[in-house]
Coordinates of C-alpha atoms in Angstrom, one line a residue:
Chain K
M1 CA 11.0 -25.4 44.1
K2 CA 12.2 -23.2 41.3
T3 CA 13.5 -25.4 37.7
L4 CA 15.4 -24.5 34.6
R5 CA 13.0 -25.1 32.4
D6 CA 14.0 -23.1 29.0
A7 CA 17.6 -23.7 30.1
G8 CA 17.2 -28.2 29.7
G9 CA 15.2 -27.7 26.0
G10 CA 18.2 -25.3 25.2
L11 CA 20.6 -27.7 26.0
L12 CA 18.6 -30.4 24.2
I13 CA 18.7 -28.4 21.6
A14 CA 22.0 -27.4 21.2
T15 CA 23.0 -31.2 22.0
I16 CA 20.7 -32.0 18.7
G17 CA 23.1 -29.2 16.6
L18 CA 26.8 -31.0 17.8
L19 CA 25.5 -34.4 16.6
F20 CA 24.0 -33.3 13.7
L21 CA 27.6 -30.7 13.3
L22 CA 29.6 -34.0 13.7
G23 CA 27.4 -36.0 11.2
A24 CA 28.8 -32.8 8.9
G25 CA 32.3 -33.1 9.8
D26 CA 33.4 -34.7 6.8
M27 CA 30.3 -33.5 4.4
A28 CA 31.6 -31.2 1.7
L29 CA 31.4 -26.7 2.5
G30 CA 32.0 -25.8 -0.6
D31 CA 31.9 -21.5 -0.3
L32 CA 29.5 -18.9 -0.4
R33 CA 29.1 -18.6 -3.9
N34 CA 28.8 -23.1 -5.0
M35 CA 27.6 -24.4 -1.6
G36 CA 28.3 -28.2 -1.3
P37 CA 26.1 -30.5 0.2
G38 CA 28.0 -29.9 4.3
M39 CA 27.6 -25.9 4.2
L40 CA 23.6 -25.0 5.1
P41 CA 23.8 -27.8 7.9
T42 CA 27.0 -27.0 9.6
A43 CA 25.8 -23.6 9.4
L44 CA 22.0 -25.3 10.5
S45 CA 24.7 -26.7 13.9
V46 CA 26.2 -23.0 14.5
V47 CA 22.4 -22.2 14.7
A48 CA 20.8 -24.7 16.7
I49 CA 23.7 -25.0 19.1
G50 CA 24.0 -21.3 19.1
A51 CA 20.1 -20.9 20.4
G52 CA 20.4 -23.2 22.2
L53 CA 23.0 -22.1 24.8
A54 CA 21.9 -18.8 24.2
I55 CA 18.5 -19.6 25.7
A56 CA 20.1 -22.0 28.7
V57 CA 22.6 -19.3 29.8
I58 CA 19.0 -16.5 29.3
E59 CA 17.8 -18.3 31.5
V60 CA 20.2 -18.6 33.7
L61 CA 21.1 -15.1 34.4
R62 CA 17.4 -14.0 35.0
G63 CA 16.5 -16.9 37.7
S64 CA 13.3 -17.4 35.4
G65 CA 12.3 -21.3 35.3
G66 CA 9.1 -23.1 35.5
A67 CA 7.6 -25.6 37.0
I68 CA 8.0 -29.0 34.9
G69 CA 5.6 -31.6 34.5
F70 CA 6.9 -34.9 33.5
D71 CA 5.1 -38.4 34.1
F72 CA 8.5 -40.4 33.5
R73 CA 5.8 -43.8 34.4
A74 CA 3.3 -42.6 31.0
L75 CA 6.7 -41.7 28.8
V76 CA 8.2 -45.9 29.5
C77 CA 4.5 -47.0 28.7
V78 CA 3.9 -45.5 25.8
A79 CA 8.0 -45.9 24.3
V80 CA 7.5 -49.3 25.7
A81 CA 4.1 -50.4 24.1
I82 CA 5.5 -48.4 20.2
A83 CA 8.3 -50.4 20.6
L84 CA 6.6 -53.2 20.8
Y85 CA 4.7 -52.7 17.5
A86 CA 8.2 -51.8 16.1
V87 CA 9.7 -55.3 17.0
M88 CA 6.8 -57.9 17.1
L89 CA 4.2 -56.2 14.8
E90 CA 6.2 -58.3 11.9
A91 CA 6.7 -62.2 13.4
A92 CA 3.8 -61.9 15.1
G93 CA 0.8 -60.9 13.5
V94 CA -2.4 -57.6 14.6
V95 CA -4.0 -59.5 17.5
L96 CA -1.7 -60.1 20.0
T97 CA 0.9 -57.3 19.4
T98 CA -2.3 -55.4 20.1
I99 CA -3.5 -56.4 22.8
V100 CA 0.0 -56.9 24.4
A101 CA 0.6 -53.1 23.6
V102 CA -2.8 -52.0 25.4
F103 CA -2.1 -53.7 28.2
V104 CA 1.3 -52.0 28.2
L105 CA -0.5 -48.8 28.1
A106 CA -2.7 -49.6 30.6
L107 CA 0.2 -49.7 33.1
A108 CA 0.1 -45.8 33.1
R109 CA -2.7 -45.3 34.7
P110 CA -3.3 -45.5 38.7
Q111 CA -5.0 -48.9 38.5
L112 CA -5.4 -51.8 35.8
R113 CA -8.9 -52.1 34.4
A114 CA -7.7 -56.2 33.3
A115 CA -11.1 -57.4 31.9
E116 CA -11.4 -53.9 30.7
T117 CA -8.4 -54.2 28.9
L118 CA -8.7 -56.9 27.5
V119 CA -12.1 -56.2 25.9
V120 CA -10.5 -52.9 24.6
G121 CA -7.2 -55.3 23.2
I122 CA -9.2 -57.4 21.6
A123 CA -11.5 -55.0 19.6
L124 CA -8.9 -52.8 18.8
S125 CA -7.1 -55.6 17.5
V126 CA -9.8 -56.1 15.6
F127 CA -10.0 -53.2 14.0
A128 CA -6.8 -52.1 13.0
W129 CA -6.3 -55.7 10.8
A130 CA -9.9 -54.9 9.4
V131 CA -8.9 -51.5 7.8
F132 CA -5.4 -51.8 7.4
V133 CA -4.8 -55.8 6.2
K134 CA -7.8 -56.2 4.8
G135 CA -9.5 -52.8 3.5
L136 CA -5.8 -51.3 2.4
G137 CA -3.9 -54.9 2.1
M138 CA -1.0 -54.1 4.1
P139 CA 1.1 -57.1 4.6
L140 CA 0.8 -57.5 8.2
S141 CA -0.8 -61.5 9.5
F142 CA -3.7 -61.9 12.4
L143 CA -2.1 -63.9 13.8
P144 CA 1.7 -65.1 14.4
D145 CA 2.6 -67.4 11.7
F146 CA 3.6 -70.7 13.5
Chain A
M1 CA -16.4 -18.2 -10.6
T2 CA -16.3 -19.8 -13.9
D3 CA -13.5 -22.2 -12.4
F4 CA -14.6 -23.1 -9.5
L5 CA -18.0 -24.3 -11.5
S6 CA -16.5 -26.2 -12.5
G7 CA -14.7 -26.8 -9.5
F8 CA -17.8 -29.1 -8.3
A9 CA -17.8 -31.3 -11.2
T10 CA -14.6 -32.9 -9.7
A11 CA -16.6 -32.4 -5.7
L12 CA -19.9 -34.3 -7.1
Q13 CA -17.9 -37.4 -8.3
P14 CA -19.4 -39.4 -5.7
V15 CA -16.0 -40.8 -4.3
N16 CA -14.9 -37.7 -3.7
L17 CA -17.9 -37.0 -2.0
L18 CA -17.8 -40.2 -0.4
Y19 CA -14.4 -39.1 1.3
C20 CA -15.3 -35.4 1.2
F21 CA -18.3 -36.7 3.7
A22 CA -15.9 -39.4 5.8
G23 CA -13.3 -36.2 6.4
V24 CA -15.6 -34.1 8.0
I25 CA -17.6 -36.8 9.9
L26 CA -14.7 -37.8 11.1
G27 CA -12.9 -34.0 12.0
N28 CA -16.0 -33.9 13.4
I29 CA -15.2 -36.2 15.7
V30 CA -11.6 -35.6 16.9
G31 CA -13.4 -32.5 17.4
V32 CA -15.8 -33.0 19.7
L33 CA -13.5 -34.8 21.6
P34 CA -10.8 -32.6 23.8
G35 CA -7.5 -34.1 23.1
I36 CA -7.3 -34.8 20.1
G37 CA -6.3 -32.3 17.7
A38 CA -7.2 -32.4 13.6
I39 CA -3.1 -32.7 12.7
A40 CA -2.8 -35.6 14.9
A41 CA -6.0 -36.9 12.8
I42 CA -4.9 -36.3 9.5
S43 CA -1.1 -37.5 10.5
I44 CA -3.0 -40.9 11.5
L45 CA -4.6 -40.3 8.3
L46 CA -2.1 -40.0 5.9
P47 CA -1.1 -43.5 5.4
L48 CA -5.0 -44.4 3.9
T49 CA -4.8 -41.7 1.8
F50 CA -2.1 -42.6 -0.3
S51 CA -4.1 -45.9 -2.3
L52 CA -6.7 -42.6 -3.0
D53 CA -6.4 -40.4 -6.1
P54 CA -4.4 -36.8 -5.1
T55 CA -7.7 -34.6 -5.2
T56 CA -9.4 -37.0 -2.9
A57 CA -7.2 -37.6 -0.6
V58 CA -6.8 -33.7 -0.5
I59 CA -10.4 -33.1 -0.1
M60 CA -10.6 -35.7 2.8
L61 CA -8.2 -34.0 4.8
A62 CA -9.2 -30.6 4.2
G63 CA -12.5 -32.2 5.3
V64 CA -11.0 -33.4 8.9
Y65 CA -8.7 -29.7 9.0
Y66 CA -12.1 -28.4 8.8
G67 CA -14.1 -30.0 10.2
A68 CA -12.6 -30.3 13.1
E69 CA -13.2 -26.6 13.1
Y70 CA -16.7 -27.4 13.7
G71 CA -17.2 -30.0 15.9
G72 CA -14.2 -28.2 18.7
S73 CA -17.0 -25.8 19.3
I74 CA -19.6 -28.4 20.5
A75 CA -17.0 -29.6 23.7
S76 CA -16.7 -26.2 24.0
I77 CA -19.9 -24.8 24.7
L78 CA -21.0 -27.5 26.9
L79 CA -18.2 -29.1 28.5
N80 CA -16.4 -25.7 29.2
L81 CA -13.2 -27.7 28.1
P82 CA -12.1 -26.9 24.1
G83 CA -12.3 -29.2 21.2
T84 CA -9.5 -28.2 20.1
A85 CA -7.6 -24.4 20.4
S86 CA -8.8 -22.3 17.8
N87 CA -12.3 -23.1 20.6
A88 CA -11.0 -22.4 23.8
I89 CA -11.8 -19.0 23.4
T90 CA -16.0 -20.3 22.6
T91 CA -16.4 -21.1 26.1
L92 CA -15.9 -17.9 27.2
D93 CA -19.5 -17.2 26.8
G94 CA -20.2 -20.2 25.1
Y95 CA -20.9 -22.0 28.3
P96 CA -22.6 -19.4 30.7
L97 CA -25.4 -20.1 27.7
A98 CA -25.5 -23.6 27.8
R99 CA -25.2 -23.2 32.0
R100 CA -28.4 -20.8 32.0
G101 CA -30.3 -23.5 29.6
E102 CA -29.5 -22.2 26.8
A103 CA -27.5 -24.5 25.2
G104 CA -29.6 -25.0 22.4
L105 CA -28.8 -21.1 21.5
A106 CA -25.3 -21.1 21.9
L107 CA -25.2 -24.3 20.1
L108 CA -26.7 -22.7 17.1
T109 CA -25.0 -20.4 16.9
A110 CA -22.2 -21.3 16.8
Q111 CA -23.4 -24.0 13.6
I112 CA -24.2 -21.7 11.9
S113 CA -21.1 -18.7 12.4
S114 CA -19.2 -21.4 11.7
F115 CA -21.2 -22.0 7.8
S116 CA -20.3 -18.5 7.7
G117 CA -17.4 -17.9 8.5
G118 CA -17.2 -20.6 6.6
T119 CA -18.2 -20.3 3.3
L120 CA -17.1 -16.6 3.7
G121 CA -13.6 -18.0 3.4
I122 CA -14.1 -20.1 0.3
V123 CA -15.5 -17.2 -1.3
A124 CA -12.1 -14.7 -0.1
M125 CA -9.5 -18.5 -1.6
V126 CA -12.0 -17.8 -4.9
V127 CA -11.3 -14.3 -5.2
F128 CA -7.5 -14.3 -4.1
S129 CA -6.3 -17.2 -5.3
P130 CA -6.1 -16.3 -9.5
L131 CA -4.9 -12.8 -8.1
I132 CA -2.6 -14.7 -6.2
V133 CA -1.1 -16.8 -8.9
S134 CA -1.0 -14.7 -12.1
F135 CA 1.0 -13.1 -9.7
S136 CA 3.7 -15.2 -8.8
L137 CA 3.8 -17.3 -12.1
S138 CA 6.5 -14.6 -12.8
F139 CA 8.4 -15.9 -9.3
G140 CA 11.4 -17.5 -9.9
P141 CA 14.3 -18.6 -7.6
A142 CA 15.1 -15.1 -5.5
E143 CA 11.8 -14.6 -5.2
Y144 CA 10.9 -18.2 -4.0
F145 CA 13.7 -18.6 -1.1
A146 CA 12.1 -14.9 -0.1
T147 CA 8.7 -16.5 0.1
L148 CA 10.8 -19.5 1.8
L149 CA 12.0 -17.5 4.1
L150 CA 9.3 -15.3 5.5
G151 CA 7.5 -18.4 6.3
L152 CA 10.1 -19.4 8.0
V153 CA 10.8 -16.6 10.5
A154 CA 6.8 -16.5 10.5
G155 CA 7.2 -20.0 11.5
A156 CA 9.5 -19.8 14.7
S157 CA 8.1 -16.3 15.9
A158 CA 4.1 -17.1 15.8
I159 CA 4.8 -20.2 18.6
G160 CA 4.5 -17.2 21.6
A161 CA 7.8 -18.5 23.2
G162 CA 10.6 -15.9 22.2
P163 CA 12.3 -15.2 19.5
L164 CA 15.1 -17.6 20.0
K165 CA 13.2 -21.2 21.3
G166 CA 11.1 -20.5 17.3
I167 CA 14.7 -19.8 15.7
A168 CA 16.2 -23.5 17.8
M169 CA 13.1 -25.6 16.8
V170 CA 13.1 -24.1 12.8
A171 CA 16.7 -24.9 13.0
V172 CA 16.1 -28.3 14.7
G173 CA 13.7 -28.8 11.9
M174 CA 16.2 -27.6 8.9
L175 CA 18.9 -30.1 10.0
F176 CA 16.2 -33.4 10.0
G177 CA 14.7 -32.1 6.8
T178 CA 18.6 -32.4 5.7
V179 CA 18.9 -36.2 6.1
G180 CA 19.0 -38.0 3.1
L181 CA 20.7 -37.5 -1.2
D182 CA 20.9 -34.2 -1.0
L183 CA 19.8 -33.7 -4.5
N184 CA 22.8 -31.4 -5.4
S185 CA 25.2 -33.6 -5.3
G186 CA 24.2 -36.8 -5.2
Y187 CA 25.7 -37.4 -1.2
A188 CA 23.5 -39.3 0.9
R189 CA 23.6 -37.0 3.7
F190 CA 23.8 -38.3 8.2
D191 CA 21.9 -41.5 6.3
L192 CA 24.3 -43.0 9.5
G193 CA 24.5 -46.7 6.9
I194 CA 20.9 -47.0 6.1
P195 CA 19.5 -47.5 3.3
N196 CA 15.5 -46.2 5.0
L197 CA 17.0 -43.5 5.2
L198 CA 18.5 -42.1 2.2
D199 CA 15.0 -40.9 0.8
G200 CA 14.8 -38.9 3.8
L201 CA 13.0 -39.0 7.7
S202 CA 9.2 -39.8 6.8
I203 CA 7.1 -36.6 7.5
V204 CA 4.4 -38.5 8.2
A205 CA 6.3 -39.8 11.1
V206 CA 7.7 -37.0 11.9
A207 CA 4.3 -35.6 12.0
M208 CA 2.7 -38.1 14.7
G209 CA 6.0 -38.7 16.4
L210 CA 5.5 -34.8 17.5
F211 CA 2.0 -34.4 17.9
G212 CA 0.0 -37.6 17.9
I213 CA 2.8 -39.6 20.3
P214 CA 3.2 -36.4 23.0
E215 CA 0.0 -35.9 23.3
V216 CA -1.1 -39.1 24.2
I217 CA 1.5 -38.8 27.3
A218 CA 0.7 -35.8 28.7
N219 CA -2.8 -37.2 28.9
I220 CA -2.9 -41.2 29.3
S221 CA -2.4 -40.8 33.3
A222 CA -5.0 -37.8 33.5
S223 CA -8.0 -38.7 36.2
Q224 CA -11.2 -37.6 34.1
S225 CA -13.5 -34.7 35.6
Q226 CA -16.8 -36.4 36.3
E227 CA -18.3 -33.2 35.4
K228 CA -20.7 -34.2 33.0
P229 CA -21.3 -32.2 29.6
I230 CA -24.7 -30.6 29.3
A231 CA -27.8 -32.2 27.7
V232 CA -29.7 -30.7 25.1
N233 CA -31.4 -31.5 21.7
A234 CA -32.0 -30.6 18.4
R235 CA -35.6 -29.3 18.7
A236 CA -33.7 -26.7 21.6
M237 CA -31.4 -25.5 18.4
Y238 CA -34.5 -25.2 15.9
S239 CA -36.5 -23.0 18.1
A240 CA -33.2 -20.2 18.7
F241 CA -34.0 -19.8 14.8
R242 CA -35.3 -16.3 15.6
R243 CA -33.3 -15.3 18.6
L244 CA -30.2 -15.6 15.8
G245 CA -30.9 -12.2 13.9
T246 CA -28.2 -10.0 16.2
I247 CA -24.5 -12.2 15.1
V248 CA -25.3 -11.4 11.6
P249 CA -22.4 -8.2 12.3
S250 CA -20.7 -10.2 14.7
V251 CA -20.6 -12.9 11.8
L252 CA -19.7 -11.1 9.6
R253 CA -16.9 -8.4 11.5
G254 CA -15.8 -12.3 12.8
A255 CA -15.2 -13.7 9.9
S256 CA -13.8 -10.7 8.1
V257 CA -10.4 -10.4 10.9
G258 CA -10.4 -14.5 10.3
G259 CA -10.3 -14.1 6.0
L260 CA -7.6 -12.0 6.9
L261 CA -5.1 -13.8 9.6
G262 CA -5.8 -17.2 8.1
P263 CA -3.5 -17.0 5.1
L264 CA -0.7 -15.5 7.0
P265 CA 1.9 -17.7 7.8
G266 CA 1.8 -18.5 11.5
A267 CA -1.4 -16.7 12.8
G268 CA -4.2 -19.6 11.8
P269 CA -8.1 -20.2 13.1
T270 CA -6.1 -20.1 17.3
I271 CA -5.2 -16.5 16.6
S272 CA -8.0 -15.4 14.7
S273 CA -10.5 -16.8 16.7
F274 CA -8.7 -14.5 20.4
L275 CA -8.5 -11.4 17.7
A276 CA -12.1 -12.0 17.2
Y277 CA -13.0 -11.8 20.2
S278 CA -11.2 -8.9 21.5
L279 CA -12.3 -7.5 18.6
E280 CA -16.3 -8.5 19.5
R281 CA -16.3 -6.8 23.0
S282 CA -14.1 -3.5 21.5
T283 CA -17.3 -2.6 19.1
T284 CA -19.5 -3.2 22.2
R285 CA -21.3 -0.2 24.7
N286 CA -20.9 -2.7 27.0
P287 CA -18.0 -4.8 27.2
E288 CA -18.3 -6.3 30.2
E289 CA -21.5 -8.6 29.4
F290 CA -18.9 -10.8 27.3
G291 CA -17.9 -13.8 29.7
T292 CA -21.6 -13.9 31.3
G293 CA -23.2 -15.6 27.8
R294 CA -24.1 -12.8 24.8
I295 CA -23.7 -15.1 21.9
N296 CA -22.1 -12.6 19.8
G297 CA -19.0 -13.5 22.6
V298 CA -19.4 -17.3 20.4
A299 CA -20.8 -16.3 16.5
A300 CA -17.7 -13.3 16.1
P301 CA -14.4 -16.6 17.3
E302 CA -16.7 -19.4 15.7
A303 CA -16.7 -17.4 12.6
A304 CA -13.5 -16.7 12.5
N305 CA -11.9 -19.6 12.8
N306 CA -13.4 -20.7 10.3
A307 CA -12.9 -17.9 7.6
A308 CA -8.9 -18.8 8.8
A309 CA -9.3 -22.8 8.4
Q310 CA -10.0 -21.9 4.9
T311 CA -8.0 -18.4 3.7
A312 CA -5.3 -21.4 5.6
F313 CA -5.2 -23.1 2.3
I314 CA -4.5 -20.1 0.1
P315 CA -1.0 -19.6 0.6
T316 CA 0.0 -23.5 0.3
M317 CA -2.3 -24.6 -3.0
T318 CA -1.1 -20.8 -4.5
L319 CA 2.8 -20.6 -3.2
G320 CA 3.1 -24.2 -1.6
I321 CA 4.1 -22.2 1.2
P322 CA 2.4 -23.8 4.3
G323 CA 1.7 -21.1 7.5
T324 CA 0.8 -23.4 10.0
P325 CA 1.9 -26.6 10.6
T326 CA -1.6 -28.8 9.4
M327 CA -1.1 -26.9 6.3
A328 CA 3.2 -28.7 6.6
I329 CA 1.0 -32.6 6.3
I330 CA -1.2 -31.0 3.5
L331 CA 1.1 -30.5 1.5
G332 CA 3.9 -33.4 2.8
A333 CA 0.7 -35.1 1.7
L334 CA 1.0 -33.8 -1.9
M335 CA 4.4 -34.8 -2.5
I336 CA 3.9 -38.0 -1.3
H337 CA 1.3 -37.8 -3.9
G338 CA 4.3 -36.4 -6.4
I339 CA 2.4 -33.3 -6.8
S340 CA 4.1 -29.9 -5.0
P341 CA 1.8 -27.6 -4.7
G342 CA 2.4 -23.6 -6.4
P343 CA 1.0 -22.0 -9.1
Q344 CA 2.4 -24.0 -11.3
L345 CA 0.2 -26.6 -9.8
V346 CA -3.0 -24.2 -9.6
V347 CA -1.8 -23.9 -14.0
D348 CA -1.5 -27.3 -14.5
H349 CA -4.2 -29.0 -12.1
P350 CA -7.0 -26.9 -12.2
D351 CA -9.8 -30.1 -11.8
L352 CA -7.7 -30.4 -8.7
F353 CA -7.4 -27.0 -7.5
W354 CA -10.7 -26.2 -8.1
G355 CA -12.5 -29.4 -7.4
L356 CA -10.6 -29.0 -3.5
V357 CA -12.0 -25.3 -2.8
A358 CA -15.7 -26.4 -4.1
S359 CA -15.1 -30.4 -2.2
F360 CA -15.0 -27.3 1.0
W361 CA -18.4 -26.0 0.5
I362 CA -19.7 -29.2 0.2
G363 CA -17.9 -30.1 3.4
N364 CA -19.6 -26.9 4.8
V365 CA -22.8 -27.8 4.1
F366 CA -23.3 -31.9 5.1
L367 CA -21.1 -30.5 8.9
L368 CA -24.6 -28.0 8.8
M369 CA -26.5 -31.0 7.6
L370 CA -25.4 -33.5 10.6
N371 CA -24.4 -30.9 13.2
I372 CA -27.9 -29.9 14.0
P373 CA -29.9 -33.0 13.5
L374 CA -27.4 -34.6 15.4
I375 CA -26.5 -32.8 18.1
G376 CA -28.2 -35.2 20.2
V377 CA -25.1 -38.2 19.2
W378 CA -22.3 -35.3 19.2
A379 CA -22.9 -34.2 23.2
R380 CA -23.1 -38.1 23.4
L381 CA -19.7 -38.3 22.9
V382 CA -18.6 -35.8 24.9
A383 CA -19.2 -37.7 27.6
V384 CA -17.0 -41.3 26.9
P385 CA -14.4 -41.5 28.5
R386 CA -10.6 -40.4 27.5
R387 CA -8.9 -43.5 28.5
F388 CA -10.7 -45.1 25.4
F389 CA -9.3 -43.5 22.9
F390 CA -4.3 -44.0 23.6
P391 CA -5.1 -46.8 22.9
V392 CA -6.6 -46.9 19.5
I393 CA -4.9 -43.6 18.0
V394 CA -1.0 -45.3 19.4
A395 CA -2.4 -48.2 17.3
L396 CA -3.3 -46.9 14.4
V397 CA -0.1 -44.4 14.5
C398 CA 2.0 -47.8 15.0
I399 CA 0.1 -49.8 12.0
G400 CA -0.7 -47.0 10.2
V401 CA 3.1 -45.7 10.5
F402 CA 4.3 -49.1 9.7
G403 CA 2.2 -49.1 6.1
V404 CA 3.4 -46.1 4.9
S405 CA 6.9 -48.0 3.5
N406 CA 6.0 -51.7 4.6
S407 CA 8.4 -51.7 7.5
T408 CA 9.1 -50.9 11.1
F409 CA 12.2 -48.8 10.8
D410 CA 9.4 -45.9 11.2
I411 CA 7.5 -46.8 13.3
W412 CA 11.2 -46.6 15.5
M413 CA 11.4 -43.3 14.2
V414 CA 8.4 -42.4 15.7
L415 CA 9.6 -43.3 18.7
L416 CA 12.2 -41.4 18.4
M417 CA 10.5 -39.0 17.1
G418 CA 7.1 -38.6 20.0
V419 CA 10.2 -39.3 23.2
L420 CA 11.6 -35.8 22.0
G421 CA 8.7 -34.2 21.3
Y422 CA 7.6 -34.4 24.1
V423 CA 10.5 -34.0 26.2
L424 CA 10.8 -30.8 24.5
R425 CA 6.9 -29.6 25.6
C426 CA 8.1 -30.8 28.9
F427 CA 10.6 -27.7 28.9
G428 CA 8.0 -25.7 26.9
F429 CA 9.3 -25.6 23.8
P430 CA 5.8 -26.0 21.0
P431 CA 7.1 -28.8 17.9
A432 CA 5.6 -26.1 15.2
P433 CA 8.0 -24.9 14.2
L434 CA 10.2 -27.6 14.2
L435 CA 7.6 -29.6 11.5
I436 CA 7.1 -25.8 9.4
G437 CA 11.3 -25.9 9.6
F438 CA 11.0 -29.4 8.7
V439 CA 8.8 -29.5 5.3
L440 CA 10.3 -26.3 4.7
G441 CA 14.6 -26.2 5.1
P442 CA 14.8 -28.5 1.8
M443 CA 12.2 -26.4 -0.4
V444 CA 14.9 -23.4 1.5
E445 CA 18.0 -25.1 0.2
E446 CA 17.6 -26.0 -3.1
Y447 CA 15.3 -22.0 -3.6
L448 CA 19.0 -20.9 -3.1
R449 CA 21.5 -23.0 -4.0
R450 CA 18.9 -22.5 -8.0
A451 CA 19.1 -19.0 -7.0
L452 CA 23.5 -18.1 -6.7
M453 CA 23.4 -21.5 -9.2
I454 CA 21.7 -18.4 -12.0
S455 CA 23.9 -15.2 -10.5
A456 CA 26.8 -17.8 -10.5
G457 CA 27.2 -17.8 -6.8
D458 CA 26.3 -13.6 -6.5
Y459 CA 24.1 -13.0 -3.8
S460 CA 22.8 -9.0 -4.8
Y461 CA 20.6 -11.1 -7.4
L462 CA 18.5 -12.8 -4.0
F463 CA 16.9 -9.1 -3.9
S464 CA 17.2 -7.8 -7.9
S465 CA 13.4 -7.8 -8.1
T466 CA 10.8 -5.1 -6.2
T467 CA 8.8 -9.0 -4.9
S468 CA 12.4 -9.9 -3.1
I469 CA 12.7 -6.6 -1.7
V470 CA 9.0 -6.2 0.7
I471 CA 9.0 -10.0 0.9
H472 CA 12.3 -10.1 2.5
C473 CA 11.7 -6.0 4.8
L474 CA 8.3 -8.0 5.6
T475 CA 10.5 -11.0 6.7
A476 CA 12.6 -9.1 8.5
G477 CA 9.4 -6.6 10.5
L478 CA 8.4 -9.7 11.8
L479 CA 11.7 -10.6 13.4
L480 CA 11.3 -7.6 14.8
W481 CA 8.1 -7.4 15.7
S482 CA 8.6 -10.3 17.7
I483 CA 11.4 -9.6 19.5
L484 CA 10.0 -6.4 21.0
R485 CA 7.2 -8.3 21.7
G486 CA 9.3 -10.4 23.9
F487 CA 10.8 -7.9 25.9
R488 CA 7.1 -5.7 26.4
K489 CA 6.5 -8.8 27.1
K490 CA 8.2 -9.4 29.9
A491 CA 9.0 -6.0 31.4
P492 CA 5.7 -6.8 33.8
Q493 CA 7.7 -9.4 35.5
P494 CA 11.1 -8.1 35.1
A495 CA 12.0 -10.5 39.3
G496 CA 10.3 -12.7 37.5

């Protein structure tokens, strides 16, 4: 099946450009001789929108798409694991956060090896605590503070 | 030359020796492991270096970079899987050699060629850096703007995915770079009312998100082939020493290609190794022997990628213009330490610059001494199941980025950049131009606005010196070439 691979990326970039263009709306443009803070962001947004749309249009006209290998399950598992670190790390400490995150990451694979995952989680959390908290003095706790 | 020798005084300090050693070992390990590259390793290590002296920090990060070039050849030869992209070409002759029982010869060739290429690259750096510095000390804002623009265009056109994609990615990267306080007006751009954004997006979060996380997502569910790496021991390497006579010209050719291409923005070790291999094929009378296990086919690309890995530091350190994403991260590391690379760095901090150059050679010696006797250990490391690495990477990224400013905000930023990087990767948009735009963008804007301030808004000032005109011509030529190359590549398959 032919998919519009480049076009998807082009539209994504054009969208990012549009968001930045809207955000730059209330910045002073200045003029070319004396640029304001909004000049470069506005110009770059226009370039991003133009290039993104051009990529999309060219691919639609040529119809030359490639296959997209998109692993939704892996994306969700990794994203959730990172989000867990963001939410839990300060409150729940290094060990609990890391063990939970390692299990979430293990769900990305076809079968769950529970015992192996637990061992990896414990070893990794102790290692991370030794390096970052003991070694580098980061203000994180080992276990949740009750 | 005396500068270079005095650099050893810095590089031989115990703490610097220790971190140089740690850097090259780590680099060697991530090189040996297919799937984890130097760029991910360096961005993960960045937070760990904040507590170090800047010289020590850069010595270690640089060690990871060139160490990976050494280790990468081991996986290429023993497993037919390149450890890093720039060792991919080494599989062509390295793996056939190993298959017919000459793994020791192939590995020794790769290590000796890497060392020779690296050493020649360092010689080039010692000779040419002072020349570039004395030339660029006269640079004004116009010349800097021209050079930075060249770096941006090179970053956009080097990915080989067509100039439009490169320009789009560079523009997005530069937009990310505009977030935060505008230095000229004090206006907070795109801060969304979040105080963390006033300082701009953290380069650590952007680099980790774009290069580390998509790699994890793309490989985490892949089942690993059961193929066993070919067994080898150190004795097989020692006995191969006397058969290395024929590689000398290949090493010299490869190192020349790598040394010349390394400093060019956007070229780097990978392109150098491919060009060195095709040059090697064209110099022999029987090119059909390449691909069946010729040691020259291992020697030339390995000498090239190591020479390029060293000379890539020339523009980064002397002009402050990174040619590759890895160099952009090392530049970012220096800037976090309050040091802006450029000709002034070499003049003001000769101990940092020459200490770094001297540490390169010490690191290369370390790598040679490590890899030949310990080859058995590295060969076993190739066989470790890769599913163990992914949780380690995620943990190091998340906890490491937290430590940059002790705030979970940057973890969310990693998540955003990681998802964006993965989606763009699936659409066939490589992240390197985005990072180069992100690092160079704020500098381009600063020099452009400074130049216009000096000339009271007169744009002809940008073209007022021979140097800047020559650089702008190079930029235009590069852009034109990449557009033409795009057309030529599409020609043979018009129906798509």
